[in-house]
Amino acid sequence: AQSVTQPDIHITVSEGASLELRCNYSYGATPYLFWYVQSPGQGLQLLLKYFSGDTLVQGIKGFEAEFKRSQSSFNLRKPSVHWSDAAEYFCAVGPGNYGQNFVFGPGTRLSVLP
Amino acid sequence: DAGVIQSPRHEVTEMGQEVTLRCKPISGHDYLFWYRQTMMRGLELLIYFNNNVPIDDSGMPEDRFSAKMPNASFSTLKIQPSEPRDSAVYFCASSYSSGAFFGQGTRLTVV
């Protein structure tokens, strides 16, 4: 069965500092991987996605993520965090073109110090 | 496109009442998903449709929950009768092949 883990429940960084949020997955085939962000009281917004090709993908709001098959990881990064990045971040797997369910990780809450 | 539209945004109802949540997916998207989010359980997939056909409803918690998609532009999630433990935020999402787009959610409170 497919699963997604996000080892960090809560991360606090200072504004301007770099950020890396970890995501590990378990999946039987080539994964379709996603990162979503959820601000308080809002729905989930797609930050970026990986299907194939270049393992470093760029997303919105200055975020990027790197797919590492050998480590079953898809970590999210940002070189300089802004106060407005404080939110909950979810890593997810699927669905592929053959219609598997989305599986979300438990989320990582990001706090940003001024 | 206005994105995925859900209504109502907030719903407060008494235990035992019927609740209907509504969703309008993004035009052209062939997948529609209903999720429930709670602090305790996180995001749970309840059911999803492909081309208006329910594909997997294994996440629907009980027979009290039902979902329909009568056409490509509308879906409902119904809870009858509602219970306090159904209180949560319910999200609808739609997708074309992959990469789902979420609505703003409906916050349901059952008292």
JSON list of C-alpha atoms in Angstrom, two decimals:
[
{"chain": "A", "resi": 1, "resn": "ALA", "atom": "CA", "xyz": [0.00, 0.00, 0.00]},
{"chain": "A", "resi": 2, "resn": "GLN", "atom": "CA", "xyz": [1.15, 3.49, -0.70]},
{"chain": "A", "resi": 3, "resn": "SER", "atom": "CA", "xyz": [1.97, 5.76, 2.21]},
{"chain": "A", "resi": 4, "resn": "VAL", "atom": "CA", "xyz": [3.57, 9.10, 2.88]},
{"chain": "A", "resi": 5, "resn": "THR", "atom": "CA", "xyz": [5.48, 10.16, 5.96]},
{"chain": "A", "resi": 6, "resn": "GLN", "atom": "CA", "xyz": [6.52, 13.62, 7.02]},
{"chain": "A", "resi": 7, "resn": "PRO", "atom": "CA", "xyz": [8.89, 13.18, 9.95]},
{"chain": "A", "resi": 8, "resn": "ASP", "atom": "CA", "xyz": [8.63, 16.75, 11.23]},
{"chain": "A", "resi": 9, "resn": "ILE", "atom": "CA", "xyz": [5.33, 17.72, 12.80]},
{"chain": "A", "resi": 10, "resn": "HIS", "atom": "CA", "xyz": [6.36, 21.32, 13.45]},
{"chain": "A", "resi": 11, "resn": "ILE", "atom": "CA", "xyz": [9.30, 23.38, 12.24]},
{"chain": "A", "resi": 12, "resn": "THR", "atom": "CA", "xyz": [10.23, 26.91, 13.23]},
{"chain": "A", "resi": 13, "resn": "VAL", "atom": "CA", "xyz": [12.60, 29.02, 11.16]},
{"chain": "A", "resi": 14, "resn": "SER", "atom": "CA", "xyz": [13.59, 32.66, 11.15]},
{"chain": "A", "resi": 15, "resn": "GLU", "atom": "CA", "xyz": [12.51, 34.89, 8.32]},
{"chain": "A", "resi": 16, "resn": "GLY", "atom": "CA", "xyz": [15.18, 34.87, 5.63]},
{"chain": "A", "resi": 17, "resn": "ALA", "atom": "CA", "xyz": [16.53, 31.48, 6.65]},
{"chain": "A", "resi": 18, "resn": "SER", "atom": "CA", "xyz": [16.51, 28.49, 4.35]},
{"chain": "A", "resi": 19, "resn": "LEU", "atom": "CA", "xyz": [13.91, 25.76, 4.69]},
{"chain": "A", "resi": 20, "resn": "GLU", "atom": "CA", "xyz": [13.73, 22.06, 3.99]},
{"chain": "A", "resi": 21, "resn": "LEU", "atom": "CA", "xyz": [10.65, 19.98, 4.71]},
{"chain": "A", "resi": 22, "resn": "ARG", "atom": "CA", "xyz": [11.06, 16.24, 4.52]},
{"chain": "A", "resi": 23, "resn": "CYS", "atom": "CA", "xyz": [8.81, 13.76, 2.80]},
{"chain": "A", "resi": 24, "resn": "ASN", "atom": "CA", "xyz": [9.26, 10.03, 2.38]},
{"chain": "A", "resi": 25, "resn": "TYR", "atom": "CA", "xyz": [6.93, 7.73, 0.51]},
{"chain": "A", "resi": 26, "resn": "SER", "atom": "CA", "xyz": [6.22, 4.10, 0.00]},
{"chain": "A", "resi": 27, "resn": "TYR", "atom": "CA", "xyz": [4.92, 3.24, -3.42]},
{"chain": "A", "resi": 28, "resn": "GLY", "atom": "CA", "xyz": [4.94, 0.20, -5.66]},
{"chain": "A", "resi": 29, "resn": "ALA", "atom": "CA", "xyz": [5.47, 1.94, -8.96]},
{"chain": "A", "resi": 30, "resn": "THR", "atom": "CA", "xyz": [6.71, 5.24, -10.33]},
{"chain": "A", "resi": 31, "resn": "PRO", "atom": "CA", "xyz": [5.21, 7.79, -7.99]},
{"chain": "A", "resi": 32, "resn": "TYR", "atom": "CA", "xyz": [3.36, 10.96, -8.80]},
{"chain": "A", "resi": 33, "resn": "LEU", "atom": "CA", "xyz": [4.40, 13.32, -6.02]},
{"chain": "A", "resi": 34, "resn": "PHE", "atom": "CA", "xyz": [2.96, 16.60, -4.87]},
{"chain": "A", "resi": 35, "resn": "TRP", "atom": "CA", "xyz": [3.41, 19.30, -2.29]},
{"chain": "A", "resi": 36, "resn": "TYR", "atom": "CA", "xyz": [0.45, 21.32, -1.05]},
{"chain": "A", "resi": 37, "resn": "VAL", "atom": "CA", "xyz": [0.25, 24.27, 1.31]},
{"chain": "A", "resi": 38, "resn": "GLN", "atom": "CA", "xyz": [-2.70, 25.10, 3.54]},
{"chain": "A", "resi": 39, "resn": "SER", "atom": "CA", "xyz": [-3.06, 28.46, 5.23]},
{"chain": "A", "resi": 40, "resn": "PRO", "atom": "CA", "xyz": [-5.35, 28.66, 8.26]},
{"chain": "A", "resi": 41, "resn": "GLY", "atom": "CA", "xyz": [-9.00, 28.41, 7.28]},
{"chain": "A", "resi": 42, "resn": "GLN", "atom": "CA", "xyz": [-8.14, 27.81, 3.65]},
{"chain": "A", "resi": 43, "resn": "GLY", "atom": "CA", "xyz": [-8.13, 24.95, 1.24]},
{"chain": "A", "resi": 44, "resn": "LEU", "atom": "CA", "xyz": [-5.02, 23.25, -0.04]},
{"chain": "A", "resi": 45, "resn": "GLN", "atom": "CA", "xyz": [-3.03, 24.95, -2.75]},
{"chain": "A", "resi": 46, "resn": "LEU", "atom": "CA", "xyz": [-0.79, 22.99, -5.08]},
{"chain": "A", "resi": 47, "resn": "LEU", "atom": "CA", "xyz": [2.83, 24.15, -4.80]},
{"chain": "A", "resi": 48, "resn": "LEU", "atom": "CA", "xyz": [4.48, 21.77, -7.22]},
{"chain": "A", "resi": 49, "resn": "LYS", "atom": "CA", "xyz": [4.34, 18.27, -8.64]},
{"chain": "A", "resi": 50, "resn": "TYR", "atom": "CA", "xyz": [6.65, 15.63, -10.02]},
{"chain": "A", "resi": 51, "resn": "PHE", "atom": "CA", "xyz": [5.71, 13.06, -12.63]},
{"chain": "A", "resi": 52, "resn": "SER", "atom": "CA", "xyz": [8.90, 12.26, -14.50]},
{"chain": "A", "resi": 53, "resn": "GLY", "atom": "CA", "xyz": [11.99, 13.81, -16.03]},
{"chain": "A", "resi": 54, "resn": "ASP", "atom": "CA", "xyz": [14.15, 16.32, -14.21]},
{"chain": "A", "resi": 55, "resn": "THR", "atom": "CA", "xyz": [14.23, 15.34, -10.56]},
{"chain": "A", "resi": 56, "resn": "LEU", "atom": "CA", "xyz": [14.42, 18.96, -9.39]},
{"chain": "A", "resi": 57, "resn": "VAL", "atom": "CA", "xyz": [11.09, 20.66, -9.88]},
{"chain": "A", "resi": 58, "resn": "GLN", "atom": "CA", "xyz": [10.23, 24.29, -9.43]},
{"chain": "A", "resi": 59, "resn": "GLY", "atom": "CA", "xyz": [6.96, 25.45, -7.99]},
{"chain": "A", "resi": 60, "resn": "ILE", "atom": "CA", "xyz": [5.13, 28.58, -7.06]},
{"chain": "A", "resi": 61, "resn": "LYS", "atom": "CA", "xyz": [6.16, 31.04, -4.35]},
{"chain": "A", "resi": 62, "resn": "GLY", "atom": "CA", "xyz": [9.87, 30.22, -4.80]},
{"chain": "A", "resi": 63, "resn": "PHE", "atom": "CA", "xyz": [9.61, 26.61, -3.66]},
{"chain": "A", "resi": 64, "resn": "GLU", "atom": "CA", "xyz": [11.42, 23.68, -5.21]},
{"chain": "A", "resi": 65, "resn": "ALA", "atom": "CA", "xyz": [11.53, 19.97, -4.49]},
{"chain": "A", "resi": 66, "resn": "GLU", "atom": "CA", "xyz": [13.90, 17.19, -5.36]},
{"chain": "A", "resi": 67, "resn": "PHE", "atom": "CA", "xyz": [12.87, 13.64, -6.11]},
{"chain": "A", "resi": 68, "resn": "LYS", "atom": "CA", "xyz": [15.39, 11.04, -4.95]},
{"chain": "A", "resi": 69, "resn": "ARG", "atom": "CA", "xyz": [14.29, 7.57, -5.94]},
{"chain": "A", "resi": 70, "resn": "SER", "atom": "CA", "xyz": [17.07, 5.83, -4.01]},
{"chain": "A", "resi": 71, "resn": "GLN", "atom": "CA", "xyz": [15.91, 7.47, -0.80]},
{"chain": "A", "resi": 72, "resn": "SER", "atom": "CA", "xyz": [12.18, 7.42, -1.59]},
{"chain": "A", "resi": 73, "resn": "SER", "atom": "CA", "xyz": [12.14, 11.09, -0.75]},
{"chain": "A", "resi": 74, "resn": "PHE", "atom": "CA", "xyz": [10.64, 14.26, -2.15]},
{"chain": "A", "resi": 75, "resn": "ASN", "atom": "CA", "xyz": [11.87, 17.09, 0.07]},
{"chain": "A", "resi": 76, "resn": "LEU", "atom": "CA", "xyz": [10.61, 20.62, -0.28]},
{"chain": "A", "resi": 77, "resn": "ARG", "atom": "CA", "xyz": [13.04, 23.53, -0.12]},
{"chain": "A", "resi": 78, "resn": "LYS", "atom": "CA", "xyz": [13.07, 27.28, -0.16]},
{"chain": "A", "resi": 79, "resn": "PRO", "atom": "CA", "xyz": [16.27, 29.35, 0.03]},
{"chain": "A", "resi": 80, "resn": "SER", "atom": "CA", "xyz": [14.78, 32.26, 1.97]},
{"chain": "A", "resi": 81, "resn": "VAL", "atom": "CA", "xyz": [11.57, 32.00, 3.96]},
{"chain": "A", "resi": 82, "resn": "HIS", "atom": "CA", "xyz": [9.08, 34.86, 4.20]},
{"chain": "A", "resi": 83, "resn": "TRP", "atom": "CA", "xyz": [6.69, 35.41, 7.09]},
{"chain": "A", "resi": 84, "resn": "SER", "atom": "CA", "xyz": [3.80, 34.67, 4.73]},
{"chain": "A", "resi": 85, "resn": "ASP", "atom": "CA", "xyz": [5.09, 31.11, 4.26]},
{"chain": "A", "resi": 86, "resn": "ALA", "atom": "CA", "xyz": [3.85, 30.17, 7.73]},
{"chain": "A", "resi": 87, "resn": "ALA", "atom": "CA", "xyz": [1.29, 27.44, 7.03]},
{"chain": "A", "resi": 88, "resn": "GLU", "atom": "CA", "xyz": [0.76, 23.69, 7.00]},
{"chain": "A", "resi": 89, "resn": "TYR", "atom": "CA", "xyz": [2.55, 21.76, 4.28]},
{"chain": "A", "resi": 90, "resn": "PHE", "atom": "CA", "xyz": [1.37, 18.41, 2.95]},
{"chain": "A", "resi": 91, "resn": "CYS", "atom": "CA", "xyz": [3.24, 15.93, 0.80]},
{"chain": "A", "resi": 92, "resn": "ALA", "atom": "CA", "xyz": [1.06, 13.60, -1.28]},
{"chain": "A", "resi": 93, "resn": "VAL", "atom": "CA", "xyz": [1.30, 10.65, -3.66]},
{"chain": "A", "resi": 94, "resn": "GLY", "atom": "CA", "xyz": [-0.97, 9.99, -6.63]},
{"chain": "A", "resi": 95, "resn": "PRO", "atom": "CA", "xyz": [-3.20, 9.63, -8.45]},
{"chain": "A", "resi": 96, "resn": "GLY", "atom": "CA", "xyz": [-1.52, 8.50, -11.57]},
{"chain": "A", "resi": 97, "resn": "ASN", "atom": "CA", "xyz": [-3.17, 8.17, -14.89]},
{"chain": "A", "resi": 98, "resn": "TYR", "atom": "CA", "xyz": [-4.69, 4.86, -13.78]},
{"chain": "A", "resi": 99, "resn": "GLY", "atom": "CA", "xyz": [-6.56, 6.49, -10.96]},
{"chain": "A", "resi": 100, "resn": "GLN", "atom": "CA", "xyz": [-5.08, 5.62, -7.64]},
{"chain": "A", "resi": 101, "resn": "ASN", "atom": "CA", "xyz": [-6.18, 7.53, -4.62]},
{"chain": "A", "resi": 102, "resn": "PHE", "atom": "CA", "xyz": [-4.30, 10.50, -3.37]},
{"chain": "A", "resi": 103, "resn": "VAL", "atom": "CA", "xyz": [-2.51, 9.70, -0.13]},
{"chain": "A", "resi": 104, "resn": "PHE", "atom": "CA", "xyz": [-1.48, 12.64, 2.00]},
{"chain": "A", "resi": 105, "resn": "GLY", "atom": "CA", "xyz": [1.17, 12.80, 4.63]},
{"chain": "A", "resi": 106, "resn": "PRO", "atom": "CA", "xyz": [0.25, 14.07, 8.11]},
{"chain": "A", "resi": 107, "resn": "GLY", "atom": "CA", "xyz": [1.55, 17.53, 7.37]},
{"chain": "A", "resi": 108, "resn": "THR", "atom": "CA", "xyz": [4.31, 19.76, 8.72]},
{"chain": "A", "resi": 109, "resn": "ARG", "atom": "CA", "xyz": [3.39, 23.00, 10.37]},
{"chain": "A", "resi": 110, "resn": "LEU", "atom": "CA", "xyz": [5.81, 25.81, 9.59]},
{"chain": "A", "resi": 111, "resn": "SER", "atom": "CA", "xyz": [6.20, 28.77, 11.92]},
{"chain": "A", "resi": 112, "resn": "VAL", "atom": "CA", "xyz": [8.29, 31.77, 10.88]},
{"chain": "A", "resi": 113, "resn": "LEU", "atom": "CA", "xyz": [9.99, 34.02, 13.43]},
{"chain": "A", "resi": 114, "resn": "PRO", "atom": "CA", "xyz": [10.42, 37.69, 12.58]},
{"chain": "B", "resi": 1, "resn": "ASP", "atom": "CA", "xyz": [-11.96, 29.52, -14.10]},
{"chain": "B", "resi": 2, "resn": "ALA", "atom": "CA", "xyz": [-13.17, 30.21, -10.57]},
{"chain": "B", "resi": 3, "resn": "GLY", "atom": "CA", "xyz": [-11.64, 27.04, -9.20]},
{"chain": "B", "resi": 4, "resn": "VAL", "atom": "CA", "xyz": [-13.44, 24.36, -7.23]},
{"chain": "B", "resi": 5, "resn": "ILE", "atom": "CA", "xyz": [-16.48, 25.86, -5.56]},
{"chain": "B", "resi": 6, "resn": "GLN", "atom": "CA", "xyz": [-17.95, 24.43, -2.40]},
{"chain": "B", "resi": 7, "resn": "SER", "atom": "CA", "xyz": [-21.06, 25.41, -0.54]},
{"chain": "B", "resi": 8, "resn": "PRO", "atom": "CA", "xyz": [-21.85, 26.20, 2.12]},
{"chain": "B", "resi": 9, "resn": "ARG", "atom": "CA", "xyz": [-18.58, 27.42, 3.66]},
{"chain": "B", "resi": 10, "resn": "HIS", "atom": "CA", "xyz": [-19.90, 26.85, 7.15]},
{"chain": "B", "resi": 11, "resn": "GLU", "atom": "CA", "xyz": [-22.70, 24.62, 8.38]},
{"chain": "B", "resi": 12, "resn": "VAL", "atom": "CA", "xyz": [-23.96, 24.19, 11.90]},
{"chain": "B", "resi": 13, "resn": "THR", "atom": "CA", "xyz": [-26.61, 21.58, 12.43]},
{"chain": "B", "resi": 14, "resn": "GLU", "atom": "CA", "xyz": [-28.17, 19.56, 15.18]},
{"chain": "B", "resi": 15, "resn": "MET", "atom": "CA", "xyz": [-27.45, 15.92, 15.70]},
{"chain": "B", "resi": 16, "resn": "GLY", "atom": "CA", "xyz": [-29.82, 13.76, 13.68]},
{"chain": "B", "resi": 17, "resn": "GLN", "atom": "CA", "xyz": [-30.36, 16.27, 10.92]},
{"chain": "B", "resi": 18, "resn": "GLU", "atom": "CA", "xyz": [-29.51, 15.68, 7.30]},
{"chain": "B", "resi": 19, "resn": "VAL", "atom": "CA", "xyz": [-26.59, 17.65, 5.91]},
{"chain": "B", "resi": 20, "resn": "THR", "atom": "CA", "xyz": [-25.79, 18.14, 2.23]},
{"chain": "B", "resi": 21, "resn": "LEU", "atom": "CA", "xyz": [-22.49, 19.53, 1.05]},
{"chain": "B", "resi": 22, "resn": "ARG", "atom": "CA", "xyz": [-22.11, 20.70, -2.52]},
{"chain": "B", "resi": 23, "resn": "CYS", "atom": "CA", "xyz": [-19.23, 20.91, -4.94]},
{"chain": "B", "resi": 24, "resn": "LYS", "atom": "CA", "xyz": [-18.71, 22.33, -8.40]},
{"chain": "B", "resi": 25, "resn": "PRO", "atom": "CA", "xyz": [-15.45, 21.03, -9.90]},
{"chain": "B", "resi": 26, "resn": "ILE", "atom": "CA", "xyz": [-13.25, 22.83, -12.38]},
{"chain": "B", "resi": 27, "resn": "SER", "atom": "CA", "xyz": [-14.64, 22.50, -15.87]},
{"chain": "B", "resi": 28, "resn": "GLY", "atom": "CA", "xyz": [-12.91, 19.76, -17.85]},
{"chain": "B", "resi": 29, "resn": "HIS", "atom": "CA", "xyz": [-11.59, 17.89, -14.83]},
{"chain": "B", "resi": 30, "resn": "ASP", "atom": "CA", "xyz": [-12.43, 14.21, -14.91]},
{"chain": "B", "resi": 31, "resn": "TYR", "atom": "CA", "xyz": [-11.67, 13.28, -11.30]},
{"chain": "B", "resi": 32, "resn": "LEU", "atom": "CA", "xyz": [-13.53, 14.51, -8.25]},
{"chain": "B", "resi": 33, "resn": "PHE", "atom": "CA", "xyz": [-12.53, 13.75, -4.68]},
{"chain": "B", "resi": 34, "resn": "TRP", "atom": "CA", "xyz": [-14.19, 14.27, -1.31]},
{"chain": "B", "resi": 35, "resn": "TYR", "atom": "CA", "xyz": [-11.88, 14.57, 1.70]},
{"chain": "B", "resi": 36, "resn": "ARG", "atom": "CA", "xyz": [-12.46, 15.09, 5.38]},
{"chain": "B", "resi": 37, "resn": "GLN", "atom": "CA", "xyz": [-9.94, 16.88, 7.59]},
{"chain": "B", "resi": 38, "resn": "THR", "atom": "CA", "xyz": [-9.79, 16.67, 11.36]},
{"chain": "B", "resi": 39, "resn": "MET", "atom": "CA", "xyz": [-7.09, 17.38, 13.87]},
{"chain": "B", "resi": 40, "resn": "MET", "atom": "CA", "xyz": [-7.02, 13.79, 15.01]},
{"chain": "B", "resi": 41, "resn": "ARG", "atom": "CA", "xyz": [-7.03, 12.00, 11.66]},
{"chain": "B", "resi": 42, "resn": "GLY", "atom": "CA", "xyz": [-5.65, 14.56, 9.23]},
{"chain": "B", "resi": 43, "resn": "LEU", "atom": "CA", "xyz": [-6.82, 14.41, 5.61]},
{"chain": "B", "resi": 44, "resn": "GLU", "atom": "CA", "xyz": [-8.88, 11.36, 4.78]},
{"chain": "B", "resi": 45, "resn": "LEU", "atom": "CA", "xyz": [-10.12, 10.46, 1.33]},
{"chain": "B", "resi": 46, "resn": "LEU", "atom": "CA", "xyz": [-13.79, 9.58, 1.54]},
{"chain": "B", "resi": 47, "resn": "ILE", "atom": "CA", "xyz": [-14.68, 8.84, -2.06]},
{"chain": "B", "resi": 48, "resn": "TYR", "atom": "CA", "xyz": [-13.61, 9.70, -5.56]},
{"chain": "B", "resi": 49, "resn": "PHE", "atom": "CA", "xyz": [-15.26, 9.77, -8.95]},
{"chain": "B", "resi": 50, "resn": "ASN", "atom": "CA", "xyz": [-13.89, 9.44, -12.45]},
{"chain": "B", "resi": 51, "resn": "ASN", "atom": "CA", "xyz": [-16.06, 10.73, -15.25]},
{"chain": "B", "resi": 52, "resn": "ASN", "atom": "CA", "xyz": [-18.97, 10.97, -12.79]},
{"chain": "B", "resi": 53, "resn": "VAL", "atom": "CA", "xyz": [-18.68, 7.30, -11.78]},
{"chain": "B", "resi": 54, "resn": "PRO", "atom": "CA", "xyz": [-17.76, 6.43, -8.18]},
{"chain": "B", "resi": 55, "resn": "ILE", "atom": "CA", "xyz": [-14.49, 4.52, -8.27]},
{"chain": "B", "resi": 56, "resn": "ASP", "atom": "CA", "xyz": [-13.59, 3.99, -4.64]},
{"chain": "B", "resi": 57, "resn": "ASP", "atom": "CA", "xyz": [-15.83, 4.71, -1.67]},
{"chain": "B", "resi": 58, "resn": "SER", "atom": "CA", "xyz": [-13.88, 2.63, 0.82]},
{"chain": "B", "resi": 59, "resn": "GLY", "atom": "CA", "xyz": [-13.13, 5.74, 2.82]},
{"chain": "B", "resi": 60, "resn": "MET", "atom": "CA", "xyz": [-16.76, 6.54, 3.50]},
{"chain": "B", "resi": 61, "resn": "PRO", "atom": "CA", "xyz": [-17.01, 5.96, 7.23]},
{"chain": "B", "resi": 62, "resn": "GLU", "atom": "CA", "xyz": [-20.54, 4.63, 7.49]},
{"chain": "B", "resi": 63, "resn": "ASP", "atom": "CA", "xyz": [-23.76, 4.11, 5.62]},
{"chain": "B", "resi": 64, "resn": "ARG", "atom": "CA", "xyz": [-24.83, 7.48, 6.93]},
{"chain": "B", "resi": 65, "resn": "PHE", "atom": "CA", "xyz": [-22.54, 9.00, 4.31]},
{"chain": "B", "resi": 66, "resn": "SER", "atom": "CA", "xyz": [-23.43, 9.03, 0.65]},
{"chain": "B", "resi": 67, "resn": "ALA", "atom": "CA", "xyz": [-22.08, 10.89, -2.37]},
{"chain": "B", "resi": 68, "resn": "LYS", "atom": "CA", "xyz": [-23.42, 11.48, -5.83]},
{"chain": "B", "resi": 69, "resn": "MET", "atom": "CA", "xyz": [-22.18, 13.06, -9.01]},
{"chain": "B", "resi": 70, "resn": "PRO", "atom": "CA", "xyz": [-25.17, 13.42, -11.33]},
{"chain": "B", "resi": 71, "resn": "ASN", "atom": "CA", "xyz": [-23.15, 15.30, -13.94]},
{"chain": "B", "resi": 72, "resn": "ALA", "atom": "CA", "xyz": [-19.66, 16.57, -14.64]},
{"chain": "B", "resi": 73, "resn": "SER", "atom": "CA", "xyz": [-20.28, 19.91, -12.97]},
{"chain": "B", "resi": 74, "resn": "PHE", "atom": "CA", "xyz": [-21.86, 18.94, -9.66]},
{"chain": "B", "resi": 75, "resn": "SER", "atom": "CA", "xyz": [-21.39, 16.60, -6.74]},
{"chain": "B", "resi": 76, "resn": "THR", "atom": "CA", "xyz": [-22.96, 16.24, -3.32]},
{"chain": "B", "resi": 77, "resn": "LEU", "atom": "CA", "xyz": [-21.92, 14.62, -0.10]},
{"chain": "B", "resi": 78, "resn": "LYS", "atom": "CA", "xyz": [-24.79, 13.81, 2.21]},
{"chain": "B", "resi": 79, "resn": "ILE", "atom": "CA", "xyz": [-24.75, 12.80, 5.85]},
{"chain": "B", "resi": 80, "resn": "GLN", "atom": "CA", "xyz": [-28.00, 11.41, 7.24]},
{"chain": "B", "resi": 81, "resn": "PRO", "atom": "CA", "xyz": [-28.37, 11.40, 10.17]},
{"chain": "B", "resi": 82, "resn": "SER", "atom": "CA", "xyz": [-25.51, 13.61, 11.28]},
{"chain": "B", "resi": 83, "resn": "GLU", "atom": "CA", "xyz": [-23.60, 13.02, 14.52]},
{"chain": "B", "resi": 84, "resn": "PRO", "atom": "CA", "xyz": [-21.23, 15.24, 16.53]},
{"chain": "B", "resi": 85, "resn": "ARG", "atom": "CA", "xyz": [-18.26, 13.10, 15.47]},
{"chain": "B", "resi": 86, "resn": "ASP", "atom": "CA", "xyz": [-18.92, 14.14, 11.88]},
{"chain": "B", "resi": 87, "resn": "SER", "atom": "CA", "xyz": [-17.74, 17.63, 12.75]},
{"chain": "B", "resi": 88, "resn": "ALA", "atom": "CA", "xyz": [-14.82, 18.38, 10.45]},
{"chain": "B", "resi": 89, "resn": "VAL", "atom": "CA", "xyz": [-13.79, 20.34, 7.40]},
{"chain": "B", "resi": 90, "resn": "TYR", "atom": "CA", "xyz": [-14.90, 18.65, 4.21]},
{"chain": "B", "resi": 91, "resn": "PHE", "atom": "CA", "xyz": [-12.95, 19.36, 1.05]},
{"chain": "B", "resi": 92, "resn": "CYS", "atom": "CA", "xyz": [-13.83, 18.71, -2.52]},
{"chain": "B", "resi": 93, "resn": "ALA", "atom": "CA", "xyz": [-11.05, 18.52, -5.11]},
{"chain": "B", "resi": 94, "resn": "SER", "atom": "CA", "xyz": [-10.97, 18.00, -8.83]},
{"chain": "B", "resi": 95, "resn": "SER", "atom": "CA", "xyz": [-8.24, 16.83, -11.13]},
{"chain": "B", "resi": 96, "resn": "TYR", "atom": "CA", "xyz": [-7.42, 16.30, -14.75]},
{"chain": "B", "resi": 97, "resn": "SER", "atom": "CA", "xyz": [-5.16, 13.24, -14.89]},
{"chain": "B", "resi": 98, "resn": "SER", "atom": "CA", "xyz": [-3.29, 14.28, -11.78]},
{"chain": "B", "resi": 99, "resn": "GLY", "atom": "CA", "xyz": [-2.57, 17.23, -9.54]},
{"chain": "B", "resi": 100, "resn": "ALA", "atom": "CA", "xyz": [-5.79, 17.95, -7.68]},
{"chain": "B", "resi": 101, "resn": "PHE", "atom": "CA", "xyz": [-7.14, 21.42, -7.04]},
{"chain": "B", "resi": 102, "resn": "PHE", "atom": "CA", "xyz": [-9.01, 21.91, -3.81]},
{"chain": "B", "resi": 103, "resn": "GLY", "atom": "CA", "xyz": [-11.99, 23.98, -2.86]},
{"chain": "B", "resi": 104, "resn": "GLN", "atom": "CA", "xyz": [-12.07, 26.18, 0.22]},
{"chain": "B", "resi": 105, "resn": "GLY", "atom": "CA", "xyz": [-13.84, 23.52, 2.22]},
{"chain": "B", "resi": 106, "resn": "THR", "atom": "CA", "xyz": [-17.02, 23.33, 4.24]},
{"chain": "B", "resi": 107, "resn": "ARG", "atom": "CA", "xyz": [-16.63, 23.52, 8.00]},
{"chain": "B", "resi": 108, "resn": "LEU", "atom": "CA", "xyz": [-19.32, 21.31, 9.48]},
{"chain": "B", "resi": 109, "resn": "THR", "atom": "CA", "xyz": [-20.26, 21.50, 13.12]},
{"chain": "B", "resi": 110, "resn": "VAL", "atom": "CA", "xyz": [-22.81, 19.05, 14.47]},
{"chain": "B", "resi": 111, "resn": "VAL", "atom": "CA", "xyz": [-24.10, 19.97, 17.92]}
]
